PDB file of C-alpha atoms in Angstrom:
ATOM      1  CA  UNK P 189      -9.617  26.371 -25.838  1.00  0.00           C
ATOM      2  CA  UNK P 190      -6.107  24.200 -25.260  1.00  0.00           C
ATOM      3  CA  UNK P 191      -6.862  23.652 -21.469  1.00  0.00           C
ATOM      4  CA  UNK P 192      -6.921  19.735 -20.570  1.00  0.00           C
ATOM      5  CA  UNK P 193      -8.499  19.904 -16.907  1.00  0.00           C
ATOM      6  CA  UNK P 194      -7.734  16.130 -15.732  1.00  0.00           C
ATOM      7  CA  UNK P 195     -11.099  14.876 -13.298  1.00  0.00           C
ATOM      8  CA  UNK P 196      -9.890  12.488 -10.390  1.00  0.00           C
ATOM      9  CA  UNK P 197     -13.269  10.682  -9.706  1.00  0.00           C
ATOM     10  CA  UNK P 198     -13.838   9.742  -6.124  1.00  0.00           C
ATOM     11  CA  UNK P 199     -16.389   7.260  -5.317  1.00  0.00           C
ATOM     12  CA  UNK P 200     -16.622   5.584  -1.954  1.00  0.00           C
ATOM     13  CA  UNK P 201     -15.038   1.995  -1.730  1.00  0.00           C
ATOM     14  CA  UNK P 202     -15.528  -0.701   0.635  1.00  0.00           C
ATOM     15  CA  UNK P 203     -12.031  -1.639   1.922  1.00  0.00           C
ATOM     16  CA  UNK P 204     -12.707  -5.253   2.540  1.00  0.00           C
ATOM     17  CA  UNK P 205     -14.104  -5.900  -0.707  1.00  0.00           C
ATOM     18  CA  UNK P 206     -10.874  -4.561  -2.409  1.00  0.00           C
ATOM     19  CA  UNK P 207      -8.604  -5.757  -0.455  1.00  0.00           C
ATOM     20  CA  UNK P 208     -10.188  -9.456  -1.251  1.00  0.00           C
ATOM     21  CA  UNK P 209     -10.517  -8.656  -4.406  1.00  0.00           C
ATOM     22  CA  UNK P 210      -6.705  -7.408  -4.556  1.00  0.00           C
ATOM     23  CA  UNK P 211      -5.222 -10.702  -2.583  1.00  0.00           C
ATOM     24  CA  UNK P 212      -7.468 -13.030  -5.091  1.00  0.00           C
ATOM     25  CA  UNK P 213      -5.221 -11.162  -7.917  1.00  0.00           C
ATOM     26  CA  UNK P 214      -2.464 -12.202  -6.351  1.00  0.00           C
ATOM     27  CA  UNK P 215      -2.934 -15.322  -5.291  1.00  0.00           C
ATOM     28  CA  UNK P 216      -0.845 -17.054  -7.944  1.00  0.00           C
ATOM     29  CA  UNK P 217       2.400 -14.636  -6.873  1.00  0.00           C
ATOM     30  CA  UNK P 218       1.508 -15.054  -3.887  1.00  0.00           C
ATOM     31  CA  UNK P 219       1.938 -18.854  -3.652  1.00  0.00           C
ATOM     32  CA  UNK P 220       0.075 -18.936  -0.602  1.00  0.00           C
ATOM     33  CA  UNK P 221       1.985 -16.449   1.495  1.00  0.00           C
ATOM     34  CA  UNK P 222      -0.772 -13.923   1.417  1.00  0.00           C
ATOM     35  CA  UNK P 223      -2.557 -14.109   4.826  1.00  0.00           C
ATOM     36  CA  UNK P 224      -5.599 -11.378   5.413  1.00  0.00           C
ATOM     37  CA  UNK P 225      -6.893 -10.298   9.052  1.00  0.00           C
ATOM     38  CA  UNK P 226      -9.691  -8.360   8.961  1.00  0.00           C
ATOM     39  CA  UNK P 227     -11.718  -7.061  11.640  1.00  0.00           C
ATOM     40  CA  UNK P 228     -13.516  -4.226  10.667  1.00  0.00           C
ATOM     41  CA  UNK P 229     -14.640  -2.573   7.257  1.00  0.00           C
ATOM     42  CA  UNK P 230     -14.670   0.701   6.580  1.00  0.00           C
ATOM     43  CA  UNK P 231     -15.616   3.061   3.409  1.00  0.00           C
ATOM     44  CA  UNK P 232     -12.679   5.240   1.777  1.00  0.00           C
ATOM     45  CA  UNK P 233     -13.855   8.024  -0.504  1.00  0.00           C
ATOM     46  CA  UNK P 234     -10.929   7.769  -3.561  1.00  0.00           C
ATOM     47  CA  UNK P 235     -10.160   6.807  -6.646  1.00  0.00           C
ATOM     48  CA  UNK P 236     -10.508   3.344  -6.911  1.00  0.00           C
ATOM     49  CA  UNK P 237      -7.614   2.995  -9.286  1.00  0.00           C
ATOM     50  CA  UNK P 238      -5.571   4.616  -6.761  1.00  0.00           C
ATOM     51  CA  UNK P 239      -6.458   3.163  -3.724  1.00  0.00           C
ATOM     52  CA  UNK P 240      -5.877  -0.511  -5.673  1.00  0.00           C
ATOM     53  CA  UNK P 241      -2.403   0.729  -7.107  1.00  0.00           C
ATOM     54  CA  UNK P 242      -1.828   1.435  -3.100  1.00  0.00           C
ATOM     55  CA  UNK P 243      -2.576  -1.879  -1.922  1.00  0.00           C
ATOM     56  CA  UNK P 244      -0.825  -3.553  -4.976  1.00  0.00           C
ATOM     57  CA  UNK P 245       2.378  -1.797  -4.840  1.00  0.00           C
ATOM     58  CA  UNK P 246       2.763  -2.359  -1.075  1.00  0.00           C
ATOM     59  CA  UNK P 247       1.534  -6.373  -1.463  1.00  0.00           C
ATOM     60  CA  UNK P 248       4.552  -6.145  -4.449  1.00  0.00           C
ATOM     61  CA  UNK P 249       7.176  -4.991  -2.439  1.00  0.00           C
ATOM     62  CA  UNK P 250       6.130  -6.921   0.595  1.00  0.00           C
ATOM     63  CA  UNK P 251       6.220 -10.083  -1.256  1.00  0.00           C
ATOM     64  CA  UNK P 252       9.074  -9.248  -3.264  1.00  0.00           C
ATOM     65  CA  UNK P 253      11.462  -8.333  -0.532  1.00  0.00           C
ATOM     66  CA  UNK P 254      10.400 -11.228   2.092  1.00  0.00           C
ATOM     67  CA  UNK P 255      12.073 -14.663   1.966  1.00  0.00           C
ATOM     68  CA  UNK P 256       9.257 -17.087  -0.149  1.00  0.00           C
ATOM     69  CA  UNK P 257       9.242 -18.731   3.008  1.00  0.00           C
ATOM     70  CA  UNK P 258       7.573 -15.927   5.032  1.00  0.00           C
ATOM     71  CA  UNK P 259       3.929 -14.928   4.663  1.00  0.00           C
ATOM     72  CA  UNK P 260       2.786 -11.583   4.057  1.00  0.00           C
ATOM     73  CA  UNK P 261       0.045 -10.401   6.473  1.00  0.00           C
ATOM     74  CA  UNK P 262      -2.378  -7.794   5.300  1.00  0.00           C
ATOM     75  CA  UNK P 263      -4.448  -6.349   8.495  1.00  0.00           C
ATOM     76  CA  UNK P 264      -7.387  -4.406   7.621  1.00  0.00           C
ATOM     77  CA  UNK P 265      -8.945  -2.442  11.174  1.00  0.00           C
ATOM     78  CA  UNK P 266      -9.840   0.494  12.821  1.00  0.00           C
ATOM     79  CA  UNK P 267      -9.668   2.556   9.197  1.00  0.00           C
ATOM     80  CA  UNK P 268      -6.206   0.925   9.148  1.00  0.00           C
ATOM     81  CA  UNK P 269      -4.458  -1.209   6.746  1.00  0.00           C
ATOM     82  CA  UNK P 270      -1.643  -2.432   7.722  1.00  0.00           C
ATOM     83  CA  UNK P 271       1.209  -4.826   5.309  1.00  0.00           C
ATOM     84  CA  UNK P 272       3.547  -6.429   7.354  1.00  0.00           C
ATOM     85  CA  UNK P 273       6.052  -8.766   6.220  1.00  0.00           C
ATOM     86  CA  UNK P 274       9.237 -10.455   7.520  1.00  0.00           C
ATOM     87  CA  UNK P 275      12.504  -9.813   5.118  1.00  0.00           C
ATOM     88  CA  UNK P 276      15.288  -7.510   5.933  1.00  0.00           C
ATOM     89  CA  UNK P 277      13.654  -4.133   6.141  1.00  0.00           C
ATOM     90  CA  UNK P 278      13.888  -1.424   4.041  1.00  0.00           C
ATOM     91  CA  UNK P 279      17.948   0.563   4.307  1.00  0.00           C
ATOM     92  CA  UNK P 280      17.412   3.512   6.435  1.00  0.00           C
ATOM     93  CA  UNK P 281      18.757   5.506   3.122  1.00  0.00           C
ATOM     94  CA  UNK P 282      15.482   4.769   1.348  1.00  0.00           C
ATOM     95  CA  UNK P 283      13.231   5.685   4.155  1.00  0.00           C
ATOM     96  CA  UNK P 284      14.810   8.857   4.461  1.00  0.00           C
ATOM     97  CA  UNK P 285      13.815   9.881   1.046  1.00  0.00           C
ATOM     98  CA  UNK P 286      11.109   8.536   0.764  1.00  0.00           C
ATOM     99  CA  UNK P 287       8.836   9.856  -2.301  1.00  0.00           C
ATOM    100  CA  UNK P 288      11.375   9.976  -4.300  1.00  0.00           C
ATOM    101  CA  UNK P 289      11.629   7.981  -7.702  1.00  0.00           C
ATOM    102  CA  UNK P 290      14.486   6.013  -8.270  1.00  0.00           C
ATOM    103  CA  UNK P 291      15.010   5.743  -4.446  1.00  0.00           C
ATOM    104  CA  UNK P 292      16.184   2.041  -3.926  1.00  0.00           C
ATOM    105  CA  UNK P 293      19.484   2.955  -2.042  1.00  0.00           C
ATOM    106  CA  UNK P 294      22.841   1.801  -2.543  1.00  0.00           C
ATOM    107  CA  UNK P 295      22.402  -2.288  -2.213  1.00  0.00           C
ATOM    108  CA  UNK P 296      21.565  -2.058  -5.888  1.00  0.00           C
ATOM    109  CA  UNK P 297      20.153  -5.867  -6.215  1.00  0.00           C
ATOM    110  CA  UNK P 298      18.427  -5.354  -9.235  1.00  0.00           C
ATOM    111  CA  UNK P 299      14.545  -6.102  -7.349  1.00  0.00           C
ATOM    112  CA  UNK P 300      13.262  -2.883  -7.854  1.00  0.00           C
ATOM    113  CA  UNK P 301      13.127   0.311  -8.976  1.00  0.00           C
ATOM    114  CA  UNK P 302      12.040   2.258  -6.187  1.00  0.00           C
ATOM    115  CA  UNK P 303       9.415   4.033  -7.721  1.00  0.00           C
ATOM    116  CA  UNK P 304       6.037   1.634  -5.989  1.00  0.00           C
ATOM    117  CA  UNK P 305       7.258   3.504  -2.851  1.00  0.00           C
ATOM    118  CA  UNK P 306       7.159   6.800  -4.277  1.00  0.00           C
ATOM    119  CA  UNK P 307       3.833   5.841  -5.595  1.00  0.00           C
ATOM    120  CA  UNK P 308       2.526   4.811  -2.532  1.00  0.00           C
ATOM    121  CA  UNK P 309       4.130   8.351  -0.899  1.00  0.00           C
ATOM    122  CA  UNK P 310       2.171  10.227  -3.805  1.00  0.00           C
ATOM    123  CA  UNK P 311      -1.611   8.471  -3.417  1.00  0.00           C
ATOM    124  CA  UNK P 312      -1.125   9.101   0.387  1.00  0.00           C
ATOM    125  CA  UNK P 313      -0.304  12.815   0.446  1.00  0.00           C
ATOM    126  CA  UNK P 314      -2.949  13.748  -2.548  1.00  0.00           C
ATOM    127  CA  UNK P 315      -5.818  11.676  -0.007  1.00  0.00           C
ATOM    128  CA  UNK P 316      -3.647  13.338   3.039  1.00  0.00           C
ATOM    129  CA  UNK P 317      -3.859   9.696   4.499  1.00  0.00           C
ATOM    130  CA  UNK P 318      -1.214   8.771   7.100  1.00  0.00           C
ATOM    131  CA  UNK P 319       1.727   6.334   5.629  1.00  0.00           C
ATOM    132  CA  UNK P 320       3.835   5.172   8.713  1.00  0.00           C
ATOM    133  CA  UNK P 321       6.480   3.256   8.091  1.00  0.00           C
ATOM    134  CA  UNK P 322       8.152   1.150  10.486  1.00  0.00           C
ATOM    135  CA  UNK P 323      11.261  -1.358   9.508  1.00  0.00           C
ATOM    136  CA  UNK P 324      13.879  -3.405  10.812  1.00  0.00           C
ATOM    137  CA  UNK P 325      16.112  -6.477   9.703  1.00  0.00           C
ATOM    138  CA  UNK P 326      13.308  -8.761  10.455  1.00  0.00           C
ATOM    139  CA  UNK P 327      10.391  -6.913   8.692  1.00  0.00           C
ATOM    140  CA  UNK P 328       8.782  -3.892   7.868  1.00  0.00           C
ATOM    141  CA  UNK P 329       5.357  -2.939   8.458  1.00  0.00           C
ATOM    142  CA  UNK P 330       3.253  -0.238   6.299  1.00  0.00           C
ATOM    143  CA  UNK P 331       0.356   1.486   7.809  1.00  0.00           C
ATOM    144  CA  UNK P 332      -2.073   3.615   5.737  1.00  0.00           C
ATOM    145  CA  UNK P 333      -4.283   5.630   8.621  1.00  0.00           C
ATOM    146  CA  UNK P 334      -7.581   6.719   6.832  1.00  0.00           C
ATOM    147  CA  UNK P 335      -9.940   9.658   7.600  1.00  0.00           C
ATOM    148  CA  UNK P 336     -13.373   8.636   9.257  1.00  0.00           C
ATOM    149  CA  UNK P 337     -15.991   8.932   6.845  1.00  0.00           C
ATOM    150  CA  UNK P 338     -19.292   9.109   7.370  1.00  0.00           C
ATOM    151  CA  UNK P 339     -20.488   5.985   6.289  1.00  0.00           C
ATOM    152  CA  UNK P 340     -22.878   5.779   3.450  1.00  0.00           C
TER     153      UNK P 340
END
């Protein structure tokens, strides 16, 4: 038999846990811009690999497109988590087609590929979380929405 079957392993996670664990990782990057609020923990019932490539490629791109001055404020509540940072938004082209690899519009500036957003557009739709997206020319602010669980 030449079938591969591929098993996605879903084990529930404590969000504040990884989301600590994630902002200790990068700390150094981070060069103290990386501010957490967190005011409630919640389980999420996912991969764990996926659910840290989430929160890594959004922390990436948060602290990659923000001035160094700025912090980046990760907000963990209400089966929210919300990255919110403070540089020029994302180019209404990009959010438009968003999902799709190689989307990093037409300012080509050499930061990125535009394939942690698609990323980030792929973990959310296989979990059917809610990615909402809101961005201007002084920030942009990602929300992941996930499901209510019945806690453990």
């Amino acid at each position: 038999n030449n079938r591969h079957t591929t098993l996605i392993i879903n084990k529930a996670v404590r969000m504040e846990l990884t989301l600590c664990e994630i902002a200790t990782r990068f700390k150094k990057i981070g060069d103290g811009r990386i501010e957490l609020k967190i005011t409630s923990d919640f389980t999420v019932f996912a991969n764990p690999t996926h659910l840290d490539q989430l929160i890594s490629n959004l922390l990436t791109n948060a602290l990659k497109f923000s001035p160094e001055t700025e912090k980046v404020v990760l907000i963990l509540d209400n089966h929210k988590l919300i990255v919110r940072d403070f540089g020029k938004g994302i180019p209404s082209e990009v959010r438009d087609r968003l999902g799709e690899p190689f989307n990093n519009g037409s300012n080509k500036i050499g930061r990125g590929s535009g394939l942690g957003l698609a990323w980030i557009s792929t973990i959310s739709k296989l979990y059917q979380w809610n990615l909402n997206i809101r961005s201007s020319d002084s920030g942009t602010e990602i929300e992941v929405q996930f499901p209510i669980e019945d806690e453990i």
